[in-house]
Amino acid sequence: MMKIQGIRNVGNSCYFNAALQCLKAIGSLRDVCVGCKRGCIGCAVYNTITFNKPETLQNYLKNVFITGTQNDAVEFIEFMIKQLSLEKDFYGEYTYTRTCLNCRKKTFHNSTETILHVPLQDSDDDLEMAFMSYFSSRCVYNCERCGGMKEHGIDVDVNKHPCVLTMAMKRI
């Protein structure tokens, strides 16, 4: 029987431990890291995942993420994607359409994103519900046509799907 083991915590390393345990299933990340001998983040990730040596990655990150302080897994994932030049696998292209519910004026905003920050409204939200509300929601914005703060509908269209969809669930 195979023993399943997480990555050892070496003091405030849970942010990258959690992220790596999710990301190690992604083929393009493994391809970049396997056999890496350049002393880059790919090598540090490989040593952490393969040999459970998180000190290698912690040492690599010491000038970016301060050891002994609280760090963020989402920031770490974004940093890794850039450092390993994996943007093409993670970037999606989206159009956000904001419609004033009073005068029907539409405002469009195009965005390229690595991670979708999906809010969880309450403790009963499930992933599907949160995901659906991300792509169609309501907020209050200043309407240029009506003047003043008005309720707007927000719709998100996916123009280009990322190969790897990464979502950060955040509680409001």
Short mmCIF file of N, CA and C in Angstrom, two decimals:
data_model
loop_
_atom_site.label_atom_id
_atom_site.label_comp_id
_atom_site.label_asym_id
_atom_site.label_seq_id
_atom_site.Cartn_x
_atom_site.Cartn_y
_atom_site.Cartn_z
N MET A 1 0.84 -1.18 0.00
CA MET A 1 0.00 0.00 0.00
C MET A 1 0.89 1.24 0.00
N MET A 2 0.59 2.19 -0.89
CA MET A 2 1.38 3.40 -1.00
C MET A 2 1.04 4.38 0.13
N LYS A 3 2.08 4.93 0.73
CA LYS A 3 1.89 5.91 1.80
C LYS A 3 1.76 7.31 1.19
N ILE A 4 0.68 8.00 1.49
CA ILE A 4 0.48 9.36 1.00
C ILE A 4 0.96 10.32 2.08
N GLN A 5 1.78 11.25 1.68
CA GLN A 5 2.40 12.15 2.65
C GLN A 5 2.33 13.58 2.13
N GLY A 6 2.04 14.49 3.02
CA GLY A 6 2.06 15.90 2.66
C GLY A 6 3.48 16.44 2.75
N ILE A 7 3.63 17.70 2.44
CA ILE A 7 4.93 18.35 2.51
C ILE A 7 5.16 18.82 3.93
N ARG A 8 6.33 18.54 4.44
CA ARG A 8 6.69 18.89 5.81
C ARG A 8 6.69 20.41 6.00
N ASN A 9 6.14 20.87 7.12
CA ASN A 9 6.12 22.29 7.43
C ASN A 9 7.43 22.68 8.12
N VAL A 10 8.07 23.72 7.60
CA VAL A 10 9.34 24.17 8.18
C VAL A 10 9.21 25.58 8.76
N GLY A 11 8.04 25.86 9.29
CA GLY A 11 7.81 27.17 9.92
C GLY A 11 7.26 28.17 8.93
N ASN A 12 6.00 28.44 9.01
CA ASN A 12 5.30 29.37 8.11
C ASN A 12 5.50 29.01 6.63
N SER A 13 5.52 27.72 6.35
CA SER A 13 5.63 27.28 4.95
C SER A 13 4.32 26.68 4.45
N CYS A 14 3.26 26.74 5.26
CA CYS A 14 2.00 26.13 4.87
C CYS A 14 1.43 26.78 3.61
N TYR A 15 1.71 28.08 3.37
CA TYR A 15 1.19 28.75 2.18
C TYR A 15 1.71 28.09 0.91
N PHE A 16 3.01 27.76 0.85
CA PHE A 16 3.49 27.11 -0.36
C PHE A 16 3.25 25.61 -0.33
N ASN A 17 3.17 24.99 0.85
CA ASN A 17 2.84 23.57 0.93
C ASN A 17 1.46 23.31 0.34
N ALA A 18 0.48 24.10 0.75
CA ALA A 18 -0.89 23.92 0.26
C ALA A 18 -0.96 24.14 -1.25
N ALA A 19 -0.30 25.18 -1.73
CA ALA A 19 -0.33 25.48 -3.17
C ALA A 19 0.35 24.37 -3.97
N LEU A 20 1.50 23.90 -3.51
CA LEU A 20 2.22 22.86 -4.25
C LEU A 20 1.47 21.54 -4.29
N GLN A 21 0.77 21.21 -3.22
CA GLN A 21 0.02 19.97 -3.22
C GLN A 21 -1.09 20.01 -4.27
N CYS A 22 -1.63 21.17 -4.55
CA CYS A 22 -2.63 21.31 -5.61
C CYS A 22 -1.96 21.35 -6.99
N LEU A 23 -0.88 22.12 -7.10
CA LEU A 23 -0.26 22.35 -8.40
C LEU A 23 0.56 21.18 -8.93
N LYS A 24 0.98 20.27 -8.06
CA LYS A 24 1.85 19.19 -8.53
C LYS A 24 1.15 18.24 -9.49
N ALA A 25 -0.16 18.31 -9.58
CA ALA A 25 -0.90 17.48 -10.53
C ALA A 25 -0.92 18.06 -11.94
N ILE A 26 -0.41 19.27 -12.11
CA ILE A 26 -0.45 19.94 -13.41
C ILE A 26 0.78 19.53 -14.23
N GLY A 27 0.52 18.94 -15.37
CA GLY A 27 1.59 18.41 -16.22
C GLY A 27 2.64 19.42 -16.62
N SER A 28 2.25 20.61 -17.02
CA SER A 28 3.23 21.61 -17.48
C SER A 28 4.15 22.04 -16.34
N LEU A 29 3.64 22.08 -15.11
CA LEU A 29 4.48 22.41 -13.96
C LEU A 29 5.49 21.30 -13.72
N ARG A 30 5.03 20.06 -13.77
CA ARG A 30 5.95 18.92 -13.59
C ARG A 30 7.02 18.92 -14.67
N ASP A 31 6.63 19.18 -15.91
CA ASP A 31 7.58 19.17 -17.02
C ASP A 31 8.69 20.19 -16.83
N VAL A 32 8.33 21.38 -16.34
CA VAL A 32 9.33 22.43 -16.11
C VAL A 32 10.26 22.06 -14.97
N CYS A 33 9.72 21.41 -13.95
CA CYS A 33 10.49 21.13 -12.73
C CYS A 33 11.32 19.86 -12.78
N VAL A 34 10.86 18.83 -13.49
CA VAL A 34 11.57 17.55 -13.50
C VAL A 34 12.95 17.70 -14.12
N GLY A 35 13.94 17.30 -13.36
CA GLY A 35 15.31 17.33 -13.86
C GLY A 35 15.92 18.72 -13.97
N CYS A 36 15.26 19.71 -13.43
CA CYS A 36 15.78 21.07 -13.48
C CYS A 36 17.07 21.14 -12.68
N LYS A 37 18.13 21.68 -13.27
CA LYS A 37 19.42 21.76 -12.59
C LYS A 37 19.98 23.18 -12.62
N ARG A 38 19.12 24.15 -12.80
CA ARG A 38 19.58 25.52 -12.97
C ARG A 38 19.60 26.33 -11.69
N GLY A 39 19.15 25.78 -10.59
CA GLY A 39 19.09 26.55 -9.35
C GLY A 39 17.96 27.56 -9.34
N CYS A 40 16.95 27.33 -10.16
CA CYS A 40 15.80 28.25 -10.23
C CYS A 40 14.68 27.74 -9.32
N ILE A 41 13.57 28.42 -9.37
CA ILE A 41 12.43 28.00 -8.56
C ILE A 41 11.94 26.61 -8.97
N GLY A 42 12.08 26.27 -10.24
CA GLY A 42 11.68 24.95 -10.71
C GLY A 42 12.42 23.84 -9.99
N CYS A 43 13.72 24.03 -9.80
CA CYS A 43 14.55 23.06 -9.07
C CYS A 43 14.12 22.99 -7.61
N ALA A 44 13.86 24.14 -7.01
CA ALA A 44 13.43 24.18 -5.61
C ALA A 44 12.07 23.49 -5.44
N VAL A 45 11.16 23.69 -6.38
CA VAL A 45 9.85 23.03 -6.34
C VAL A 45 10.02 21.53 -6.49
N TYR A 46 10.86 21.12 -7.43
CA TYR A 46 11.12 19.69 -7.65
C TYR A 46 11.63 19.02 -6.37
N ASN A 47 12.61 19.62 -5.72
CA ASN A 47 13.17 19.06 -4.48
C ASN A 47 12.14 19.02 -3.37
N THR A 48 11.28 20.03 -3.31
CA THR A 48 10.25 20.07 -2.28
C THR A 48 9.23 18.96 -2.48
N ILE A 49 8.75 18.82 -3.71
CA ILE A 49 7.70 17.83 -4.00
C ILE A 49 8.26 16.41 -4.00
N THR A 50 9.39 16.19 -4.64
CA THR A 50 9.92 14.84 -4.83
C THR A 50 10.59 14.28 -3.57
N PHE A 51 11.39 15.10 -2.91
CA PHE A 51 12.18 14.62 -1.78
C PHE A 51 11.70 15.16 -0.43
N ASN A 52 10.57 15.87 -0.44
CA ASN A 52 10.00 16.47 0.77
C ASN A 52 11.06 17.32 1.48
N LYS A 53 11.71 18.18 0.71
CA LYS A 53 12.74 19.10 1.23
C LYS A 53 12.28 20.54 1.03
N PRO A 54 11.31 20.98 1.84
CA PRO A 54 10.78 22.34 1.67
C PRO A 54 11.80 23.43 2.00
N GLU A 55 12.89 23.09 2.68
CA GLU A 55 13.91 24.09 3.00
C GLU A 55 14.51 24.68 1.72
N THR A 56 14.60 23.85 0.66
CA THR A 56 15.14 24.32 -0.62
C THR A 56 14.28 25.46 -1.17
N LEU A 57 12.98 25.26 -1.17
CA LEU A 57 12.07 26.28 -1.68
C LEU A 57 12.01 27.47 -0.73
N GLN A 58 11.98 27.20 0.57
CA GLN A 58 11.95 28.29 1.54
C GLN A 58 13.19 29.18 1.38
N ASN A 59 14.34 28.58 1.15
CA ASN A 59 15.57 29.34 0.95
C ASN A 59 15.50 30.17 -0.33
N TYR A 60 14.94 29.58 -1.39
CA TYR A 60 14.79 30.30 -2.65
C TYR A 60 13.87 31.51 -2.48
N LEU A 61 12.84 31.36 -1.67
CA LEU A 61 11.81 32.40 -1.53
C LEU A 61 12.13 33.44 -0.46
N LYS A 62 13.23 33.30 0.26
CA LYS A 62 13.48 34.14 1.44
C LYS A 62 13.52 35.63 1.14
N ASN A 63 13.86 36.03 -0.08
CA ASN A 63 13.90 37.45 -0.43
C ASN A 63 12.57 37.95 -1.00
N VAL A 64 11.65 37.02 -1.25
CA VAL A 64 10.35 37.38 -1.82
C VAL A 64 9.24 37.29 -0.77
N PHE A 65 9.23 36.17 -0.04
CA PHE A 65 8.24 35.94 1.01
C PHE A 65 9.01 35.83 2.32
N ILE A 66 8.72 36.70 3.25
CA ILE A 66 9.49 36.79 4.49
C ILE A 66 9.16 35.62 5.41
N THR A 67 10.19 34.85 5.77
CA THR A 67 10.04 33.72 6.67
C THR A 67 9.61 34.21 8.05
N GLY A 68 8.69 33.47 8.66
CA GLY A 68 8.23 33.83 10.00
C GLY A 68 7.05 34.77 10.01
N THR A 69 6.58 35.18 8.83
CA THR A 69 5.40 36.03 8.76
C THR A 69 4.32 35.27 7.98
N GLN A 70 3.11 35.77 8.05
CA GLN A 70 2.02 35.14 7.33
C GLN A 70 2.14 35.49 5.85
N ASN A 71 2.13 34.46 5.00
CA ASN A 71 2.21 34.67 3.56
C ASN A 71 0.98 34.06 2.90
N ASP A 72 0.76 34.40 1.67
CA ASP A 72 -0.47 34.08 0.98
C ASP A 72 -0.22 33.06 -0.13
N ALA A 73 -1.00 31.97 -0.14
CA ALA A 73 -0.87 30.93 -1.16
C ALA A 73 -1.17 31.47 -2.56
N VAL A 74 -2.14 32.36 -2.67
CA VAL A 74 -2.50 32.92 -3.98
C VAL A 74 -1.34 33.75 -4.54
N GLU A 75 -0.72 34.57 -3.71
CA GLU A 75 0.43 35.34 -4.16
C GLU A 75 1.58 34.42 -4.58
N PHE A 76 1.76 33.34 -3.85
CA PHE A 76 2.80 32.37 -4.19
C PHE A 76 2.52 31.73 -5.54
N ILE A 77 1.27 31.33 -5.79
CA ILE A 77 0.92 30.71 -7.08
C ILE A 77 1.18 31.69 -8.22
N GLU A 78 0.75 32.94 -8.06
CA GLU A 78 0.99 33.95 -9.11
C GLU A 78 2.48 34.15 -9.34
N PHE A 79 3.27 34.18 -8.27
CA PHE A 79 4.72 34.32 -8.37
C PHE A 79 5.32 33.13 -9.13
N MET A 80 4.90 31.91 -8.78
CA MET A 80 5.42 30.72 -9.46
C MET A 80 5.08 30.70 -10.94
N ILE A 81 3.87 31.06 -11.28
CA ILE A 81 3.45 31.06 -12.68
C ILE A 81 4.35 31.98 -13.50
N LYS A 82 4.63 33.16 -12.96
CA LYS A 82 5.50 34.11 -13.66
C LYS A 82 6.94 33.62 -13.73
N GLN A 83 7.46 33.13 -12.60
CA GLN A 83 8.85 32.67 -12.55
C GLN A 83 9.10 31.48 -13.48
N LEU A 84 8.13 30.59 -13.61
CA LEU A 84 8.28 29.40 -14.45
C LEU A 84 7.77 29.60 -15.87
N SER A 85 7.36 30.83 -16.19
CA SER A 85 6.85 31.16 -17.54
C SER A 85 5.71 30.23 -17.96
N LEU A 86 4.75 30.05 -17.07
CA LEU A 86 3.60 29.19 -17.34
C LEU A 86 2.33 30.00 -17.63
N GLU A 87 2.49 31.27 -17.93
CA GLU A 87 1.33 32.14 -18.13
C GLU A 87 0.36 31.58 -19.16
N LYS A 88 0.88 31.02 -20.25
CA LYS A 88 0.01 30.52 -21.32
C LYS A 88 -0.94 29.43 -20.83
N ASP A 89 -0.54 28.69 -19.80
CA ASP A 89 -1.39 27.62 -19.27
C ASP A 89 -2.44 28.12 -18.30
N PHE A 90 -2.16 29.24 -17.63
CA PHE A 90 -3.03 29.71 -16.55
C PHE A 90 -3.87 30.93 -16.93
N TYR A 91 -3.48 31.69 -17.94
CA TYR A 91 -4.19 32.92 -18.26
C TYR A 91 -5.45 32.66 -19.05
N GLY A 92 -6.51 33.31 -18.62
CA GLY A 92 -7.76 33.31 -19.34
C GLY A 92 -8.11 34.75 -19.67
N GLU A 93 -8.90 34.94 -20.71
CA GLU A 93 -9.32 36.29 -21.11
C GLU A 93 -10.82 36.41 -20.86
N TYR A 94 -11.19 37.50 -20.19
CA TYR A 94 -12.56 37.70 -19.74
C TYR A 94 -13.05 39.10 -20.11
N THR A 95 -14.35 39.22 -20.37
CA THR A 95 -14.99 40.52 -20.55
C THR A 95 -16.02 40.69 -19.44
N TYR A 96 -15.86 41.78 -18.68
CA TYR A 96 -16.80 42.12 -17.61
C TYR A 96 -17.75 43.18 -18.16
N THR A 97 -19.05 42.89 -18.14
CA THR A 97 -20.06 43.83 -18.61
C THR A 97 -20.86 44.30 -17.40
N ARG A 98 -20.82 45.61 -17.18
CA ARG A 98 -21.56 46.22 -16.07
C ARG A 98 -22.73 46.98 -16.66
N THR A 99 -23.95 46.65 -16.25
CA THR A 99 -25.17 47.27 -16.79
C THR A 99 -25.92 47.97 -15.67
N CYS A 100 -26.13 49.28 -15.83
CA CYS A 100 -26.93 50.02 -14.86
C CYS A 100 -28.36 49.51 -14.95
N LEU A 101 -28.92 49.09 -13.83
CA LEU A 101 -30.27 48.56 -13.83
C LEU A 101 -31.32 49.66 -13.90
N ASN A 102 -30.90 50.93 -13.79
CA ASN A 102 -31.81 52.06 -13.89
C ASN A 102 -31.94 52.53 -15.35
N CYS A 103 -30.80 52.81 -16.00
CA CYS A 103 -30.85 53.39 -17.36
C CYS A 103 -30.37 52.41 -18.43
N ARG A 104 -29.87 51.24 -18.05
CA ARG A 104 -29.42 50.17 -18.96
C ARG A 104 -28.10 50.50 -19.68
N LYS A 105 -27.36 51.54 -19.24
CA LYS A 105 -26.05 51.85 -19.83
C LYS A 105 -25.09 50.71 -19.52
N LYS A 106 -24.37 50.26 -20.56
CA LYS A 106 -23.41 49.17 -20.42
C LYS A 106 -21.99 49.71 -20.46
N THR A 107 -21.15 49.16 -19.60
CA THR A 107 -19.73 49.47 -19.57
C THR A 107 -18.99 48.15 -19.68
N PHE A 108 -17.97 48.10 -20.55
CA PHE A 108 -17.22 46.87 -20.78
C PHE A 108 -15.79 47.02 -20.30
N HIS A 109 -15.27 45.94 -19.74
CA HIS A 109 -13.89 45.92 -19.28
C HIS A 109 -13.29 44.56 -19.63
N ASN A 110 -12.22 44.56 -20.44
CA ASN A 110 -11.54 43.31 -20.78
C ASN A 110 -10.41 43.08 -19.80
N SER A 111 -10.20 41.82 -19.45
CA SER A 111 -9.20 41.50 -18.45
C SER A 111 -8.56 40.14 -18.75
N THR A 112 -7.26 40.06 -18.50
CA THR A 112 -6.54 38.80 -18.57
C THR A 112 -6.16 38.44 -17.14
N GLU A 113 -6.56 37.27 -16.69
CA GLU A 113 -6.35 36.90 -15.30
C GLU A 113 -5.76 35.51 -15.17
N THR A 114 -4.94 35.35 -14.16
CA THR A 114 -4.34 34.06 -13.82
C THR A 114 -5.24 33.30 -12.86
N ILE A 115 -5.79 34.02 -11.90
CA ILE A 115 -6.60 33.41 -10.85
C ILE A 115 -7.92 34.17 -10.74
N LEU A 116 -9.01 33.43 -10.72
CA LEU A 116 -10.31 34.05 -10.48
C LEU A 116 -10.55 34.08 -8.98
N HIS A 117 -10.82 35.26 -8.44
CA HIS A 117 -11.08 35.43 -7.01
C HIS A 117 -12.59 35.36 -6.80
N VAL A 118 -13.07 34.19 -6.41
CA VAL A 118 -14.49 33.91 -6.32
C VAL A 118 -14.95 34.09 -4.87
N PRO A 119 -15.87 35.04 -4.64
CA PRO A 119 -16.34 35.26 -3.26
C PRO A 119 -17.36 34.21 -2.84
N LEU A 120 -17.27 33.81 -1.58
CA LEU A 120 -18.28 32.96 -0.95
C LEU A 120 -19.12 33.88 -0.08
N GLN A 121 -20.39 34.01 -0.38
CA GLN A 121 -21.25 34.95 0.32
C GLN A 121 -21.56 34.52 1.75
N ASP A 122 -21.84 33.22 1.95
CA ASP A 122 -22.13 32.75 3.30
C ASP A 122 -21.64 31.31 3.44
N SER A 123 -21.72 30.79 4.62
CA SER A 123 -21.16 29.46 4.91
C SER A 123 -21.89 28.33 4.19
N ASP A 124 -23.08 28.60 3.67
CA ASP A 124 -23.84 27.56 2.98
C ASP A 124 -23.54 27.49 1.49
N ASP A 125 -22.78 28.45 0.96
CA ASP A 125 -22.46 28.44 -0.47
C ASP A 125 -21.64 27.21 -0.82
N ASP A 126 -22.01 26.58 -1.91
CA ASP A 126 -21.17 25.51 -2.42
C ASP A 126 -20.39 26.06 -3.61
N LEU A 127 -19.45 25.30 -4.10
CA LEU A 127 -18.56 25.76 -5.15
C LEU A 127 -19.33 26.14 -6.42
N GLU A 128 -20.29 25.33 -6.81
CA GLU A 128 -21.05 25.61 -8.02
C GLU A 128 -21.82 26.93 -7.89
N MET A 129 -22.44 27.15 -6.75
CA MET A 129 -23.21 28.37 -6.51
C MET A 129 -22.29 29.60 -6.53
N ALA A 130 -21.15 29.49 -5.88
CA ALA A 130 -20.20 30.61 -5.85
C ALA A 130 -19.68 30.91 -7.24
N PHE A 131 -19.38 29.87 -7.99
CA PHE A 131 -18.87 30.04 -9.35
C PHE A 131 -19.90 30.71 -10.25
N MET A 132 -21.15 30.27 -10.16
CA MET A 132 -22.22 30.86 -10.97
C MET A 132 -22.45 32.33 -10.59
N SER A 133 -22.41 32.66 -9.30
CA SER A 133 -22.63 34.04 -8.89
C SER A 133 -21.46 34.94 -9.29
N TYR A 134 -20.26 34.36 -9.46
CA TYR A 134 -19.12 35.15 -9.93
C TYR A 134 -19.38 35.66 -11.34
N PHE A 135 -19.99 34.82 -12.18
CA PHE A 135 -20.22 35.17 -13.57
C PHE A 135 -21.49 35.98 -13.80
N SER A 136 -22.29 36.15 -12.77
CA SER A 136 -23.48 36.99 -12.87
C SER A 136 -23.84 37.46 -11.47
N SER A 137 -23.61 38.75 -11.21
CA SER A 137 -23.84 39.27 -9.86
C SER A 137 -24.38 40.70 -9.94
N ARG A 138 -24.55 41.30 -8.80
CA ARG A 138 -25.02 42.70 -8.71
C ARG A 138 -24.17 43.46 -7.72
N CYS A 139 -23.89 44.72 -8.05
CA CYS A 139 -23.13 45.61 -7.17
C CYS A 139 -23.61 47.04 -7.39
N VAL A 140 -23.23 47.92 -6.49
CA VAL A 140 -23.59 49.33 -6.61
C VAL A 140 -22.36 50.10 -7.12
N TYR A 141 -22.55 50.84 -8.22
CA TYR A 141 -21.50 51.65 -8.83
C TYR A 141 -22.06 53.03 -9.17
N ASN A 142 -21.17 53.95 -9.41
CA ASN A 142 -21.57 55.27 -9.88
C ASN A 142 -21.90 55.18 -11.36
N CYS A 143 -23.11 55.57 -11.74
CA CYS A 143 -23.51 55.56 -13.14
C CYS A 143 -23.26 56.93 -13.74
N GLU A 144 -22.48 56.97 -14.82
CA GLU A 144 -22.16 58.24 -15.48
C GLU A 144 -23.39 58.86 -16.13
N ARG A 145 -24.29 58.03 -16.64
CA ARG A 145 -25.47 58.54 -17.32
C ARG A 145 -26.53 59.02 -16.33
N CYS A 146 -26.86 58.19 -15.33
CA CYS A 146 -27.88 58.54 -14.33
C CYS A 146 -27.36 59.55 -13.31
N GLY A 147 -26.10 59.46 -13.02
CA GLY A 147 -25.52 60.26 -11.95
C GLY A 147 -25.83 59.64 -10.60
N GLY A 148 -24.82 59.40 -9.83
CA GLY A 148 -25.01 58.83 -8.50
C GLY A 148 -24.84 57.32 -8.48
N MET A 149 -24.88 56.81 -7.27
CA MET A 149 -24.69 55.38 -7.04
C MET A 149 -25.96 54.63 -7.40
N LYS A 150 -25.85 53.66 -8.31
CA LYS A 150 -26.99 52.87 -8.77
C LYS A 150 -26.61 51.39 -8.79
N GLU A 151 -27.61 50.54 -8.66
CA GLU A 151 -27.35 49.11 -8.73
C GLU A 151 -27.04 48.71 -10.17
N HIS A 152 -26.03 47.88 -10.33
CA HIS A 152 -25.59 47.39 -11.64
C HIS A 152 -25.59 45.87 -11.63
N GLY A 153 -25.91 45.30 -12.78
CA GLY A 153 -25.71 43.86 -12.99
C GLY A 153 -24.32 43.66 -13.58
N ILE A 154 -23.62 42.66 -13.10
CA ILE A 154 -22.27 42.35 -13.59
C ILE A 154 -22.32 40.97 -14.22
N ASP A 155 -21.94 40.89 -15.49
CA ASP A 155 -21.85 39.61 -16.18
C ASP A 155 -20.43 39.43 -16.68
N VAL A 156 -19.92 38.21 -16.58
CA VAL A 156 -18.56 37.90 -17.01
C VAL A 156 -18.64 36.88 -18.14
N ASP A 157 -18.03 37.22 -19.27
CA ASP A 157 -17.94 36.30 -20.39
C ASP A 157 -16.50 35.81 -20.51
N VAL A 158 -16.34 34.54 -20.79
CA VAL A 158 -15.01 33.96 -20.98
C VAL A 158 -14.69 34.01 -22.47
N ASN A 159 -13.67 34.79 -22.83
CA ASN A 159 -13.26 34.90 -24.22
C ASN A 159 -12.23 33.83 -24.59
N LYS A 160 -11.37 33.50 -23.65
CA LYS A 160 -10.37 32.45 -23.85
C LYS A 160 -10.25 31.67 -22.54
N HIS A 161 -10.56 30.40 -22.60
CA HIS A 161 -10.46 29.55 -21.41
C HIS A 161 -9.00 29.27 -21.11
N PRO A 162 -8.62 29.33 -19.83
CA PRO A 162 -7.26 28.91 -19.48
C PRO A 162 -7.16 27.39 -19.55
N CYS A 163 -5.98 26.87 -19.83
CA CYS A 163 -5.79 25.41 -19.79
C CYS A 163 -5.98 24.91 -18.36
N VAL A 164 -5.51 25.71 -17.40
CA VAL A 164 -5.65 25.38 -15.98
C VAL A 164 -6.44 26.50 -15.32
N LEU A 165 -7.65 26.18 -14.89
CA LEU A 165 -8.48 27.17 -14.21
C LEU A 165 -8.11 27.17 -12.73
N THR A 166 -7.68 28.32 -12.24
CA THR A 166 -7.29 28.46 -10.84
C THR A 166 -8.22 29.46 -10.19
N MET A 167 -8.85 29.04 -9.09
CA MET A 167 -9.77 29.92 -8.38
C MET A 167 -9.33 30.04 -6.92
N ALA A 168 -9.42 31.23 -6.41
CA ALA A 168 -9.19 31.48 -4.99
C ALA A 168 -10.55 31.78 -4.38
N MET A 169 -10.97 30.95 -3.46
CA MET A 169 -12.25 31.15 -2.80
C MET A 169 -12.02 32.09 -1.62
N LYS A 170 -12.78 33.18 -1.59
CA LYS A 170 -12.60 34.14 -0.49
C LYS A 170 -13.93 34.39 0.21
N ARG A 171 -13.86 34.41 1.51
CA ARG A 171 -15.06 34.67 2.32
C ARG A 171 -15.26 36.17 2.42
N ILE A 172 -16.52 36.58 2.36
CA ILE A 172 -16.83 38.01 2.48
C ILE A 172 -17.45 38.23 3.84
#
